[in-house]
CSV table of C-alpha atoms and ligand atoms in Angstrom, one decimal:
chain,number,residue,atom,x,y,z
A,61,MET,CA,107.7,91.7,145.7
A,62,THR,CA,106.0,90.9,149.0
A,63,LEU,CA,103.8,88.0,147.8
A,64,SER,CA,106.8,85.6,147.7
A,65,SER,CA,108.1,86.7,151.1
A,66,ASN,CA,104.7,86.4,152.7
A,67,TRP,CA,104.3,82.9,151.2
A,68,ARG,CA,107.8,81.8,152.3
A,69,LYS,CA,107.3,83.2,155.8
A,70,SER,CA,103.9,81.5,156.1
A,71,LYS,CA,105.3,78.1,154.9
A,72,GLN,CA,108.2,78.3,157.2
A,73,ALA,CA,105.9,78.8,160.2
A,74,LEU,CA,103.9,75.7,159.6
A,75,PRO,CA,104.6,72.4,161.4
A,76,LYS,CA,104.7,69.3,159.3
A,77,GLY,CA,101.3,68.0,158.5
A,78,VAL,CA,99.7,71.4,158.3
A,79,ASN,CA,98.7,72.3,154.7
A,80,LEU,CA,98.5,75.8,153.4
A,81,LEU,CA,95.4,76.7,151.4
A,82,ALA,CA,96.0,80.1,149.7
A,83,VAL,CA,92.6,81.9,149.6
A,84,SER,CA,92.7,83.7,146.3
A,85,LYS,CA,89.2,85.1,146.2
A,86,GLY,CA,89.4,88.7,145.0
A,87,HIS,CA,92.7,88.2,143.3
A,88,SER,CA,93.5,87.7,139.6
A,89,SER,CA,94.7,84.6,137.8
A,90,GLN,CA,98.0,86.4,137.2
A,91,VAL,CA,98.6,86.8,140.9
A,92,ILE,CA,97.6,83.1,141.5
A,93,GLN,CA,100.0,82.1,138.8
A,94,GLN,CA,102.9,83.9,140.6
A,95,LEU,CA,102.2,82.0,143.7
A,96,ALA,CA,101.8,78.7,141.9
A,97,GLU,CA,105.2,79.3,140.3
A,98,LEU,CA,106.7,79.5,143.8
A,99,GLY,CA,105.3,76.0,144.5
A,100,GLN,CA,101.9,76.7,146.0
A,101,ILE,CA,99.4,74.0,144.9
A,102,ASP,CA,96.2,74.6,146.8
A,103,PHE,CA,93.9,77.6,146.2
A,104,GLY,CA,90.6,78.5,147.8
A,105,GLU,CA,87.8,80.4,146.2
A,106,SER,CA,84.4,81.3,147.7
A,107,ARG,CA,82.3,82.1,144.6
A,108,LEU,CA,81.8,79.8,141.7
A,109,GLN,CA,81.3,82.5,139.1
A,110,ASP,CA,84.5,84.4,140.1
A,111,ALA,CA,86.5,81.2,140.3
A,112,VAL,CA,85.6,79.5,137.0
A,113,PRO,CA,87.4,82.1,134.7
A,114,LYS,CA,90.6,81.8,136.9
A,115,ILE,CA,90.5,78.0,136.9
A,116,GLN,CA,90.1,78.0,133.1
A,117,ALA,CA,92.9,80.6,132.7
A,118,LEU,CA,95.2,78.4,134.7
A,119,SER,CA,94.1,75.0,133.4
A,120,LYS,CA,97.5,74.4,131.9
A,121,MET,CA,99.0,74.2,135.4
A,122,LYS,CA,97.9,70.6,136.0
A,123,THR,CA,99.1,70.3,139.5
A,124,LEU,CA,96.9,73.0,141.0
A,125,SER,CA,94.1,71.9,143.3
A,126,TRP,CA,91.0,74.1,143.8
A,127,HIS,CA,89.1,74.2,147.1
A,128,PHE,CA,85.6,75.6,147.3
A,129,ILE,CA,85.3,77.4,150.7
A,130,GLY,CA,82.2,79.7,150.4
A,131,PRO,CA,78.5,79.1,151.1
A,132,LEU,CA,77.2,76.6,148.5
A,133,GLN,CA,73.8,77.0,147.0
A,134,SER,CA,72.2,73.9,145.6
A,135,ASN,CA,72.0,75.4,142.0
A,136,LYS,CA,75.8,75.8,142.1
A,137,VAL,CA,76.7,72.3,143.1
A,138,ARG,CA,77.2,70.9,139.6
A,139,GLY,CA,79.6,73.7,138.7
A,140,VAL,CA,81.5,73.3,141.9
A,141,VAL,CA,81.8,69.5,141.4
A,142,GLN,CA,83.0,70.0,137.9
A,143,ASN,CA,85.7,72.6,138.8
A,144,PHE,CA,86.9,71.9,142.3
A,145,SER,CA,88.6,69.0,144.1
A,146,PHE,CA,87.7,69.9,147.7
A,147,ILE,CA,84.6,71.4,149.3
A,148,HIS,CA,85.1,72.9,152.8
A,149,SER,CA,81.5,74.1,153.2
A,150,ILE,CA,79.2,71.1,153.4
A,151,ASP,CA,76.6,72.3,155.9
A,152,SER,CA,73.6,70.0,155.7
A,153,GLU,CA,72.7,66.4,155.0
A,154,SER,CA,70.8,67.4,151.9
A,155,LEU,CA,73.7,69.4,150.5
A,156,ALA,CA,76.0,66.3,151.0
A,157,GLU,CA,73.5,64.1,149.3
A,158,ARG,CA,73.3,66.5,146.3
A,159,VAL,CA,77.1,66.7,146.0
A,160,ALA,CA,77.3,62.9,146.2
A,161,ARG,CA,74.7,62.4,143.5
A,162,ILE,CA,76.2,64.9,141.1
A,163,ALA,CA,79.8,63.7,141.8
A,164,GLY,CA,78.6,60.3,140.7
A,165,GLU,CA,77.0,61.6,137.6
A,166,GLU,CA,80.1,63.7,136.7
A,167,LYS,CA,82.4,60.9,137.7
A,168,ARG,CA,84.3,63.2,140.0
A,169,SER,CA,85.9,62.4,143.3
A,170,ILE,CA,85.6,65.3,145.7
A,171,LYS,CA,87.1,65.5,149.1
A,172,ASN,CA,84.6,67.1,151.5
A,173,PHE,CA,84.7,68.8,154.9
A,174,LEU,CA,81.6,69.1,157.1
A,175,GLN,CA,81.3,72.7,158.3
A,176,VAL,CA,80.5,72.9,162.0
A,177,LYS,CA,79.2,75.9,163.9
A,178,PHE,CA,80.4,75.8,167.5
A,179,LEU,CA,79.2,79.2,168.6
A,180,LYS,CA,76.1,81.2,167.6
A,181,ASP,CA,76.8,83.2,164.5
A,182,PRO,CA,73.9,84.4,162.2
A,183,THR,CA,76.4,85.3,159.4
A,184,LYS,CA,77.9,81.8,159.0
A,185,GLY,CA,76.6,78.3,158.0
A,186,GLY,CA,77.5,75.1,159.7
A,187,VAL,CA,75.8,72.2,161.5
A,188,ASN,CA,75.3,72.1,165.2
A,189,PRO,CA,77.9,69.9,166.9
A,190,HIS,CA,75.1,68.0,168.6
A,191,ASP,CA,74.0,66.7,165.2
A,192,LEU,CA,77.4,65.2,164.4
A,193,ASP,CA,76.8,61.8,166.1
A,194,HIS,CA,73.9,61.3,163.7
A,195,LEU,CA,75.3,63.0,160.6
A,196,VAL,CA,78.9,61.9,160.4
A,197,PRO,CA,78.2,58.1,160.2
A,198,LYS,CA,75.6,58.8,157.6
A,199,LEU,CA,78.0,60.8,155.5
A,200,LEU,CA,80.8,58.3,155.9
A,201,ASP,CA,78.4,55.7,154.4
A,202,LEU,CA,77.1,57.9,151.6
A,203,PRO,CA,78.3,56.5,148.2
A,204,ASN,CA,80.3,58.9,146.0
A,205,PHE,CA,80.9,61.1,149.0
A,206,ASN,CA,84.4,61.3,150.6
A,207,LEU,CA,84.2,62.9,154.0
A,208,ILE,CA,87.8,63.8,155.1
A,209,GLY,CA,87.3,66.2,158.0
A,210,LEU,CA,85.6,69.0,159.8
A,211,MET,CA,85.8,72.7,159.0
A,212,THR,CA,85.0,75.6,161.3
A,213,MET,CA,85.2,79.4,161.5
A,214,ALA,CA,85.2,81.6,164.6
A,215,PRO,CA,82.6,84.3,164.8
A,216,PHE,CA,84.0,87.7,163.7
A,217,ASN,CA,84.1,89.2,167.2
A,218,CYS,CA,85.3,86.0,169.0
A,219,PRO,CA,88.4,86.8,171.2
A,220,LEU,CA,91.6,84.9,170.4
A,221,ASN,CA,91.6,82.8,173.6
A,222,GLU,CA,88.1,81.6,172.9
A,223,ARG,CA,89.1,80.8,169.3
A,224,LYS,CA,91.6,78.4,170.6
A,225,ASN,CA,89.0,76.5,172.7
A,226,LEU,CA,86.7,76.4,169.7
A,227,PHE,CA,89.5,75.0,167.5
A,228,GLN,CA,90.4,72.4,170.1
A,229,GLU,CA,86.8,71.3,170.3
A,230,CYS,CA,86.7,70.9,166.5
A,231,ARG,CA,89.9,68.8,166.7
A,232,ARG,CA,88.4,66.6,169.4
A,233,TYR,CA,85.2,65.9,167.4
A,234,ALA,CA,87.3,65.1,164.3
A,235,ASP,CA,89.5,62.7,166.3
A,236,HIS,CA,86.4,61.1,167.9
A,237,PHE,CA,85.1,60.2,164.4
A,238,ASN,CA,88.6,59.2,163.1
A,239,LEU,CA,88.6,62.1,160.7
A,240,LYS,CA,92.1,63.2,159.9
A,241,GLU,CA,91.5,66.7,158.6
A,242,CYS,CA,90.5,69.9,160.3
A,243,SER,CA,90.1,73.0,158.1
A,244,MET,CA,90.5,75.9,160.6
A,245,GLY,CA,92.5,79.0,161.0
A,246,MET,CA,92.7,82.1,158.9
A,247,SER,CA,95.1,85.1,158.8
A,248,SER,CA,94.0,86.5,162.2
A,249,ASP,CA,93.9,83.2,164.1
A,250,TRP,CA,96.3,80.8,162.3
A,251,GLN,CA,98.6,80.4,165.3
A,252,GLU,CA,95.7,79.3,167.6
A,253,ALA,CA,94.5,76.9,164.9
A,254,VAL,CA,98.0,75.4,164.6
A,255,GLU,CA,98.3,74.9,168.3
A,256,ALA,CA,94.9,73.2,168.3
A,257,GLY,CA,95.9,70.7,165.6
A,258,THR,CA,94.6,72.2,162.3
A,259,THR,CA,95.6,70.4,159.1
A,260,TRP,CA,94.4,73.0,156.6
A,261,LEU,CA,95.0,76.7,157.2
A,262,ARG,CA,93.0,79.0,155.0
A,263,LEU,CA,95.1,82.1,154.5
A,264,GLY,CA,94.1,85.1,152.4
A,265,SER,CA,95.2,88.5,153.4
A,266,ARG,CA,98.3,87.2,155.2
A,267,LEU,CA,99.6,86.0,151.8
A,268,PHE,CA,98.0,88.5,149.3
A,269,GLY,CA,97.6,91.6,151.5
A,270,LYS,CA,94.2,93.2,152.2
A,271,ARG,CA,91.4,92.8,149.7
A,272,LYS,CA,88.5,95.0,149.0
A,273,ASP,CA,85.6,92.6,150.0
B,139,LIG,C1,88.1,84.8,153.0
B,139,LIG,C2,88.2,83.5,153.7
B,139,LIG,C3,89.4,83.1,154.3
B,139,LIG,C4,90.6,83.9,154.3
B,139,LIG,O1,90.5,85.0,155.2
B,139,LIG,P1,91.8,85.9,155.6
B,139,LIG,O2,91.4,86.5,156.8
B,139,LIG,O3,92.0,86.8,154.5
B,139,LIG,O4,92.9,85.0,155.8
B,139,LIG,C5,89.3,81.8,154.9
B,139,LIG,N1,88.2,81.1,155.0
B,139,LIG,C6,87.1,81.4,154.4
B,139,LIG,C7,85.9,80.5,154.4
B,139,LIG,C8,87.0,82.7,153.7
B,139,LIG,O5,85.9,83.0,153.1
């Protein structure tokens, strides 16, 4: 059984204060349950329609915490707010306002990350770092919206040494705004993210093995 050894190895490698988010997209509720039984609490999913059946199947495991990490379309916000505790992919002011309004209506308290795009990448969302000065104070003041940190992803072809700079930049912005959390680092660049001060590593294939995307 490699899942448990992958998980133990990953947990052991993490300094204190770095949380492990198990990215379970593409994997069944049975596999998620195996990991949950080892003690994993936080699971990440990137598509609402794939996640909801798994969340329902595992609803008896009360301690599990679900994180939405994919692109979030406005017509999916209510479903995400109803089913998830964290959103890592807030990438505009209007999306934040919508999440806040619906969280209020649904009486749900969601922890949110603002996704930032430090390098040009047409395949990914995220706000321009130059907009943070304007945006972060607004979101911190938004009722029913709990902004806990910044999230970023490196472009697909970004070399490892540049990833580290990018993660350090994200950490500096988060510190500047007194935001504790940084969601950064995936299976291929988790060490660079740890060195730069991530607090949430999002690991998929390193835990579960390769998936057919
Ligand atoms: C799929 C995904 C991950 C995990 O990727 P791995 O390379 O399998 O670790 C992390 N973050 C986001 C936003 C993802 O979509």
